[in-house]
Coordinates of C-alpha atoms in Angstrom, one line a residue:
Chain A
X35 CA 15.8 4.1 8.4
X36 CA 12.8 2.5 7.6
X37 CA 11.8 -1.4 8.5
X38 CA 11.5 -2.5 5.0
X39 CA 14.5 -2.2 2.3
X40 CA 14.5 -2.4 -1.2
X41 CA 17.0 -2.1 -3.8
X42 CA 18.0 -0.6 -5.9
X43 CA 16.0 2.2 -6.0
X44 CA 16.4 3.0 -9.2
X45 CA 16.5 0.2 -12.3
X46 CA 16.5 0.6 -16.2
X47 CA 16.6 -2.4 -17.7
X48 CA 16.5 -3.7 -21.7
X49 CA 13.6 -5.9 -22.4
X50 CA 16.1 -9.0 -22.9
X51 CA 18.0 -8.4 -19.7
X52 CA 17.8 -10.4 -16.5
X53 CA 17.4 -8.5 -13.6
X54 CA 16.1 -9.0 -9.9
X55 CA 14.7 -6.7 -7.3
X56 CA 15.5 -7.1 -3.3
X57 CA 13.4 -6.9 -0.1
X58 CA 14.3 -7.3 3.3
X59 CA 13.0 -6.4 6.5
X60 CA 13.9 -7.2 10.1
X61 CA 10.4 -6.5 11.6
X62 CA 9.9 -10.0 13.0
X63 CA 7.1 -9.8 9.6
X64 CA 6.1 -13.3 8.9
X65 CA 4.3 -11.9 5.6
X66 CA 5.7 -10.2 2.6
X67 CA 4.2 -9.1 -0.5
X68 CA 5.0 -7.6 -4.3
X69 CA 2.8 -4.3 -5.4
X70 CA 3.2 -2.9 -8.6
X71 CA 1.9 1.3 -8.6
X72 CA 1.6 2.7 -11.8
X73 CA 0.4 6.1 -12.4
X74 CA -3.2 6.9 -11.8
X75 CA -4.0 3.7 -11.0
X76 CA -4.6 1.8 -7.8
X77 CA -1.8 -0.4 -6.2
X78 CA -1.3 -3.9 -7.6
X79 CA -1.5 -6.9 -5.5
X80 CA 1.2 -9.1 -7.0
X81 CA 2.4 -11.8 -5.0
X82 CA 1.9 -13.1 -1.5
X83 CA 4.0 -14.8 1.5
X84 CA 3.2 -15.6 3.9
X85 CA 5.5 -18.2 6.5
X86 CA 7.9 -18.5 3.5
X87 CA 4.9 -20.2 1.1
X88 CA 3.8 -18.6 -1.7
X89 CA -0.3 -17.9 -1.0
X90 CA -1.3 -15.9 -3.5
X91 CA -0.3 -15.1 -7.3
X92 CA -2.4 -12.6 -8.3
X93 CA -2.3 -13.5 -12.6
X94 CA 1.0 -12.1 -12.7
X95 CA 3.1 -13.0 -15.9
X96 CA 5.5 -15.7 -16.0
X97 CA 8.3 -12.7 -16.7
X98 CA 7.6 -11.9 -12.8
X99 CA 9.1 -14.9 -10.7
X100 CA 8.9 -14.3 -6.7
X101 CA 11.4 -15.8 -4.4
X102 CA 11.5 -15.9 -1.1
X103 CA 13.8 -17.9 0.8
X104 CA 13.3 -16.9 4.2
X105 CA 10.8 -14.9 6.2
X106 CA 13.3 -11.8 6.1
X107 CA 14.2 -12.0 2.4
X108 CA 12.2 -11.4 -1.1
X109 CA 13.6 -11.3 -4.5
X110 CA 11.1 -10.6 -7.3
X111 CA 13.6 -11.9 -10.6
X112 CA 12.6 -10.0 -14.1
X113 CA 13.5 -11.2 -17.4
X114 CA 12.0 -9.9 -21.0
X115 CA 10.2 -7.8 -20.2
X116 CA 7.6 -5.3 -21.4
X117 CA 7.7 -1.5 -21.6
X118 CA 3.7 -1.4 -19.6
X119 CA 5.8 -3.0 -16.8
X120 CA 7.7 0.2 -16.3
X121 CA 6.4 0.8 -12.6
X122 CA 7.2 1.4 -8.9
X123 CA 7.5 -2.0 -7.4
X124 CA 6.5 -1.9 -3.9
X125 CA 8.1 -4.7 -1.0
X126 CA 5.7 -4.5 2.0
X127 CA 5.8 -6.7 5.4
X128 CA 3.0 -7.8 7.7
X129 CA 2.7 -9.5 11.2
X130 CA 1.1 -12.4 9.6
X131 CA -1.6 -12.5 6.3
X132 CA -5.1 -13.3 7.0
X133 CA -5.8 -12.2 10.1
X134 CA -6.0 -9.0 12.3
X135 CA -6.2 -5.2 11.8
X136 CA -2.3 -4.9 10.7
X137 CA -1.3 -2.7 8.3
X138 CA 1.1 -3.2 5.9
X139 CA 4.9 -1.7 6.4
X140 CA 6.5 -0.8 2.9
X141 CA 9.4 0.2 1.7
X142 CA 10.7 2.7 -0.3
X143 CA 10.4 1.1 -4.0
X144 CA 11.8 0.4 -6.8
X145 CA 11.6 2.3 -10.3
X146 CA 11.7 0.3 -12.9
X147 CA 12.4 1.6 -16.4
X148 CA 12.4 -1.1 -19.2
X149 CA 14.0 0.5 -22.5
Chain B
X61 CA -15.5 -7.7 -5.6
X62 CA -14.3 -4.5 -3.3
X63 CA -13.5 -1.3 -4.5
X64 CA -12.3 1.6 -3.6
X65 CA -12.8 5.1 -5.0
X66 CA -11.0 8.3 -4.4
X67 CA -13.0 11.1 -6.0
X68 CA -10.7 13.7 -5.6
X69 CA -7.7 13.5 -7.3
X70 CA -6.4 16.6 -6.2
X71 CA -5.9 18.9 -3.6
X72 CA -4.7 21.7 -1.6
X73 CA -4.9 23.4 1.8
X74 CA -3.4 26.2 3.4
X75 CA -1.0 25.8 6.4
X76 CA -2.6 25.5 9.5
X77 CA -5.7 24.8 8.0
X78 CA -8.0 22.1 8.1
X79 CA -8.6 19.6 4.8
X80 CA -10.7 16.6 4.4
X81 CA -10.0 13.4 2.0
X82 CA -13.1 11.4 0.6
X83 CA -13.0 7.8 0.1
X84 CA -15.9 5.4 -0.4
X85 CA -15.5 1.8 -0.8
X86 CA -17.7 -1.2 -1.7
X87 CA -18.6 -4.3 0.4
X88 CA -21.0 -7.1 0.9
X89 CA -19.0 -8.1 4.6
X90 CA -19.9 -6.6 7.7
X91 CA -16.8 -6.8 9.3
X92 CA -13.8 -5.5 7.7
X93 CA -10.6 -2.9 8.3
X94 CA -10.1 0.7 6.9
X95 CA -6.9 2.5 6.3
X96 CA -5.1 5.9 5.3
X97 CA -1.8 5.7 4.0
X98 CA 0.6 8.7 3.1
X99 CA 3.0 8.6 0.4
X100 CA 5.7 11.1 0.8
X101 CA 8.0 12.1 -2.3
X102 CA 10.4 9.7 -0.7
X103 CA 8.2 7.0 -1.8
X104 CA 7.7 5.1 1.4
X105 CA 3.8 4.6 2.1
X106 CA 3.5 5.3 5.9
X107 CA 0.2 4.2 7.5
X108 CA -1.6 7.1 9.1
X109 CA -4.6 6.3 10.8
X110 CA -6.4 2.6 10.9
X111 CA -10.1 1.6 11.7
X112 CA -12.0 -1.7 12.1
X113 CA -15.6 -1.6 11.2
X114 CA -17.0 -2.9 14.1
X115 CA -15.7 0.3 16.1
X116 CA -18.5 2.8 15.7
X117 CA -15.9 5.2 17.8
X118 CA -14.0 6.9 14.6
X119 CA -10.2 6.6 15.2
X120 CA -8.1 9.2 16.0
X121 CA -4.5 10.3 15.4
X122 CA -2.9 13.3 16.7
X123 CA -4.3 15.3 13.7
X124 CA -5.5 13.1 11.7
X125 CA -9.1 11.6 12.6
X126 CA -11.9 9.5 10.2
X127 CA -15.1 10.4 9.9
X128 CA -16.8 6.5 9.4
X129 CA -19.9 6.1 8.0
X130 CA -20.4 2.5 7.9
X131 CA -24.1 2.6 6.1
X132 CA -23.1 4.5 3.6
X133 CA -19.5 3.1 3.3
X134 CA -17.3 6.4 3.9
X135 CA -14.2 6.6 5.3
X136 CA -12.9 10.3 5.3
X137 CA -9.8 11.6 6.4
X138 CA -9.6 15.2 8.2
X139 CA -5.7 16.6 8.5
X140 CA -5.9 19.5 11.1
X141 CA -3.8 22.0 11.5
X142 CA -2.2 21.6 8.2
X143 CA 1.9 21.6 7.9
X144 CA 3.9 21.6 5.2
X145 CA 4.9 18.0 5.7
X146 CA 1.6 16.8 4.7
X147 CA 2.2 17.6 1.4
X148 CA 2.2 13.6 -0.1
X149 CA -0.2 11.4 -1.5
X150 CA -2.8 10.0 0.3
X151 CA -4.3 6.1 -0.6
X152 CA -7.5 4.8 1.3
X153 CA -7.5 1.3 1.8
X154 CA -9.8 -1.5 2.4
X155 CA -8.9 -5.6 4.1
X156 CA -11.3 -8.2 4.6
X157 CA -11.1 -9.2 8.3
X158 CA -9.1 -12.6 6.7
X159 CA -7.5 -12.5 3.8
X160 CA -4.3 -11.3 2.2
X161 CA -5.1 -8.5 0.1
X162 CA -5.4 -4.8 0.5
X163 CA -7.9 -2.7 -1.5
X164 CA -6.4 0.9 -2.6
X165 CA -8.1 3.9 -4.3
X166 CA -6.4 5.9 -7.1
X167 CA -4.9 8.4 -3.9
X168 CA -5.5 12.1 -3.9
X169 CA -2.0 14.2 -3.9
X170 CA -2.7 17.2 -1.4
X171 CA -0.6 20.1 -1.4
X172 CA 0.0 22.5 1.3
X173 CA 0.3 25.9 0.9
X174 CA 2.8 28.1 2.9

């Protein structure tokens, strides 16, 4: 079982639905993040948290909306979007952002398929 | 800005054989970490083997071990004694000692042969 849990694991999605996309870990993390992977292409830094504050938005469209209302909990919440978002969306969890050699625990994904 | 580049997008080892994974990144800071992650069919990226730059000691896991070349900014990974297991993808990474963000390369899938 890992330390970091996403669901679902699987999501297809219209481009006018509303849809959101679950992370939780019980790691004691005090960081979370949002990566998109596509396909031949090196991971995506999306969003960071870091104490429950947003510190980082890395450009990301307005269709992507982060939530995170604890230090256990993140919610990235979709709405119209765009076939190039079809990805793996990737939940990871650190000790704390900024500082140390920590590596990053992720979780198993989601795929996203927008129709 | 950092990069970092995996050249080999493929490859493939024998069981109980011994494979190395190139990765070379870009940086103007002296002080920084390294990583090798594995991604497994299943998805789940599963750090392997971490080292800090200032460590001239290369870091060492079971099998898996770095070969650091911090002059010419290298960080290769050597599976020995191949199993079938390994078979994944495999994503070098780069982090400034602060700062949020991770740097990945493109990964290299390695396949095992029985």
């Amino acid at each position: 079982e890992t330390g970091v849990t996403q669901t679902p694991r699987h999501l297809v999605m219209g481009m006018t639905n509303k849809k959101s996309l679950k992370c939780e870990q019980h790691l004691g993390h005090n960081a979370m993040y949002w990566y998109k992977q596509s396909a031949k292409k090196p991971l995506e830094l999306m969003f960071v948290y870091n104490f429950k504050e947003q510190t980082e938005n890395n450009s990301v469209p307005s269709r992507f909306s982060p939530e995170c209302p604890n230090s256990s909990h993140l919610f990235l919440h979709l709405h119209t979007l765009q076939p190039e978002d079809s990805a793996l969306y990737l939940c990871a969890s650190s000790q704390e952002a900024s500082s140390g050699p920590y590596g990053y625990t992720f979780g198993s994904g989601t795929r996203l398929t927008v129709v | 800005a950092q990069t970092v580049t995996q050249s080999q997008p493929e490859m493939s080892v024998q069981e109980a054989e011994t494979v190395t994974l190139s990765c070379t990144y870009d940086t103007s800071e002296s002080d920084y970490y390294l990583f090798w992650y594995k991604q497994p069919p299943s998805r789940q990226m599963i750090l392997v083997i971490r080292q800090e730059a200032y460590k001239q000691q290369n870091a060492t896991e079971n099998r898996f071990s770095v070969n650091f070349q911090k002059a010419a900014k290298s960080f290769s990974l050597k599976i020995s004694d191949s199993q079938l297991g390994d078979a994944a993808m495999y994503f070098c990474a780069y982090r400034r000692r602060t700062g949020n963000q991770f740097y990945f390369g493109t990964g290299t899938s390695l396949t095992v042969i029985p």
